[in-house]
Short mmCIF file of C-alpha atoms in Angstrom, two decimals:
data_model
loop_
_atom_site.label_atom_id
_atom_site.label_comp_id
_atom_site.label_asym_id
_atom_site.label_seq_id
_atom_site.Cartn_x
_atom_site.Cartn_y
_atom_site.Cartn_z
CA MET A 157 1.78 -2.20 16.43
CA ASN A 158 -1.56 -0.98 17.97
CA ARG A 159 -4.38 0.79 15.93
CA PHE A 160 -3.44 3.53 17.67
CA HIS A 161 0.33 4.28 17.00
CA TRP A 162 -1.01 3.51 13.16
CA GLN A 163 -3.43 5.94 12.82
CA LYS A 164 -0.88 8.34 14.89
CA MET A 165 1.83 7.44 12.36
CA SER A 166 -0.64 7.48 9.40
CA ASP A 167 -2.03 11.11 9.87
CA GLY A 168 -5.10 9.92 11.68
CA HIS A 169 -5.75 7.41 8.59
CA LYS A 170 -6.29 3.40 8.60
CA PRO A 171 -3.01 1.69 7.31
CA SER A 172 -5.08 0.84 4.23
CA GLU A 173 -5.84 4.67 3.53
CA ALA A 174 -1.85 5.73 4.08
CA LYS A 175 -0.60 2.94 1.70
CA LEU A 176 -3.26 4.25 -1.31
CA MET A 177 -2.41 7.81 -0.78
CA VAL A 178 1.86 7.04 -0.45
CA CYS A 179 1.24 4.88 -3.64
CA LEU A 180 0.06 7.53 -5.37
CA ALA A 181 2.40 9.87 -4.41
CA GLN A 182 5.15 7.64 -5.29
CA HIS A 183 3.89 7.18 -8.72
CA ALA A 184 2.98 10.38 -9.52
CA GLU A 185 6.01 10.93 -11.33
CA LEU A 186 5.23 8.42 -13.77
CA ALA A 187 1.33 8.87 -13.97
CA GLU A 188 1.46 12.48 -14.47
CA THR A 189 -2.70 11.60 -15.12
CA GLY A 190 -3.11 9.49 -11.95
CA LEU A 191 -4.00 5.93 -11.76
CA LYS A 192 -6.35 3.76 -12.88
CA VAL A 193 -7.92 1.89 -9.99
CA SER A 194 -6.83 -1.41 -11.62
CA GLU A 195 -2.94 -0.44 -10.98
CA VAL A 196 -3.79 0.58 -8.10
CA SER A 197 -5.06 -2.54 -7.16
CA ARG A 198 -2.64 -4.43 -8.56
CA LEU A 199 0.27 -2.40 -6.96
CA LEU A 200 -1.20 -2.81 -3.37
CA GLY A 201 -2.08 -6.25 -3.90
CA LEU A 202 -5.68 -5.53 -3.28
CA THR A 203 -9.10 -6.03 -4.82
CA PRO A 204 -10.74 -3.88 -7.36
CA PRO A 205 -13.63 -3.02 -4.84
CA THR A 206 -11.68 -2.58 -1.84
CA VAL A 207 -9.80 0.11 -3.98
CA THR A 208 -12.89 1.75 -5.22
CA GLN A 209 -13.81 1.78 -1.17
CA LEU A 210 -10.36 3.33 -0.23
CA VAL A 211 -10.58 6.20 -2.93
CA ASN A 212 -14.67 6.70 -1.61
CA GLY A 213 -13.05 7.08 1.79
CA LEU A 214 -10.28 9.30 0.60
CA GLU A 215 -12.48 11.07 -1.64
CA GLU A 216 -14.74 12.46 0.96
CA LYS A 217 -11.72 13.54 3.08
CA LEU A 218 -10.75 15.32 -0.34
CA MET A 219 -7.73 13.46 0.21
CA VAL A 220 -8.10 11.98 -3.76
CA MET A 221 -10.03 13.55 -6.66
CA ARG A 222 -11.31 11.15 -9.31
CA GLN A 223 -10.64 12.47 -13.21
CA ALA A 224 -11.55 11.40 -16.43
CA ASP A 225 -8.30 9.90 -18.25
CA PRO A 226 -7.87 13.31 -21.24
CA ALA A 227 -6.84 10.57 -23.71
CA ASP A 228 -10.06 8.28 -23.11
CA ARG A 229 -12.84 9.90 -20.77
CA ARG A 230 -13.94 6.38 -20.34
CA ILE A 231 -11.39 6.13 -18.30
CA VAL A 232 -10.75 7.25 -14.42
CA ARG A 233 -7.93 8.14 -12.77
CA ILE A 234 -7.40 8.68 -9.20
CA ASN A 235 -5.32 11.90 -8.26
CA LEU A 236 -4.08 13.56 -4.97
CA THR A 237 -5.58 16.08 -3.94
CA GLU A 238 -3.26 19.32 -2.62
CA GLN A 239 -3.77 18.30 1.33
CA GLY A 240 -3.37 14.91 -0.27
CA ARG A 241 0.05 15.00 -1.30
CA LYS A 242 0.94 17.35 2.00
CA THR A 243 -0.51 14.01 4.10
CA ALA A 244 1.26 11.70 2.00
CA CYS A 245 4.88 13.56 2.55
CA ARG A 246 4.26 13.65 6.38
CA ILE A 247 3.15 9.83 6.11
CA GLY A 248 6.27 8.73 3.89
CA ARG A 249 8.26 10.93 6.07
CA ARG A 250 7.19 9.49 9.33
CA ARG A 251 7.57 5.67 8.35
CA MET A 252 10.99 6.76 6.75
CA GLU A 253 11.67 7.66 10.40
CA HIS A 254 10.50 4.95 11.62
CA LEU A 255 12.43 2.76 9.22
CA ASN A 256 15.52 4.42 9.99
CA ARG A 257 15.41 4.14 14.10
CA LEU A 258 14.87 0.36 13.16
CA VAL A 259 18.12 -0.18 11.14
CA GLU A 260 19.35 1.98 13.78
CA TYR A 261 18.51 0.01 16.41
CA LEU A 262 19.49 -3.39 14.35
CA GLY A 263 22.38 -2.48 13.14
CA GLU A 264 23.74 -2.75 9.80
CA GLU A 265 24.75 -6.40 9.90
CA ASP A 266 21.57 -7.20 11.18
CA SER A 267 19.99 -5.23 8.89
CA ASN A 268 21.53 -6.37 6.23
CA ARG A 269 20.49 -10.13 7.25
CA LEU A 270 16.90 -8.94 7.58
CA ALA A 271 16.93 -7.32 4.63
CA GLU A 272 17.78 -10.57 2.49
CA LEU A 273 15.61 -12.73 4.93
CA LEU A 274 12.56 -10.24 3.54
CA LEU A 275 13.40 -10.58 0.19
CA LYS A 276 13.83 -14.70 0.64
CA MET A 277 10.77 -14.92 2.36
CA HIS A 278 9.04 -12.76 -0.75
CA GLU A 279 10.03 -14.94 -3.37
CA PHE A 280 8.79 -17.65 -1.19
CA VAL A 281 5.27 -16.41 -1.10
CA SER A 282 5.33 -15.07 -4.76
CA THR A 283 5.95 -18.63 -5.76
CA ASN A 284 3.59 -20.68 -3.30
CA ASP A 285 -0.51 -20.79 -3.46
CA PHE A 286 -1.42 -19.60 0.29
CA SER A 287 -4.99 -19.12 -1.06
CA PRO A 288 -7.56 -20.49 1.95
CA GLU A 289 -8.61 -22.97 -0.31
CA SER A 290 -5.06 -24.40 -0.85
CA ILE A 291 -4.46 -23.97 2.90
CA SER A 292 -7.92 -26.05 3.12
CA ARG A 293 -6.71 -28.62 0.46
CA ASP A 294 -3.32 -29.34 2.34
CA GLY A 295 -4.33 -30.07 5.81
CA ASP A 296 -7.09 -32.76 3.59
CA GLU A 297 -3.92 -34.52 2.29
CA ASN A 298 -2.12 -34.19 5.75
CA HIS A 299 -5.20 -35.99 8.33
CA GLY A 300 -7.18 -38.28 5.66
#
């Protein structure tokens, strides 16, 4: 999928910004006070500095806001603004429409098979080391 298509689907935002906003929207009910950068980092599989950069950009666009935690003012929580909530809903709706079209195109049997394979792949990837160091090390062993 090209960059233009992703930006159109993501309301003009980078895919990573869109993912962050959708993540905040999905967890808004569970974390009424917002999410910490470390929580967003864990949920999205990104480093905290990367999340901080995304939050900075979205804050400039008035999509998110930082707020002190009511129980511990040293902790900063990230929340969607009203504009951010509306944008996240539109993005989520568009992504669901695309997914529904894919399921419709594939049919029930192929969709189920794809889901099974993706779960199996996720299990494999989450239990194996794919770091650059590991890949480089493996290459040295096989060619040494």
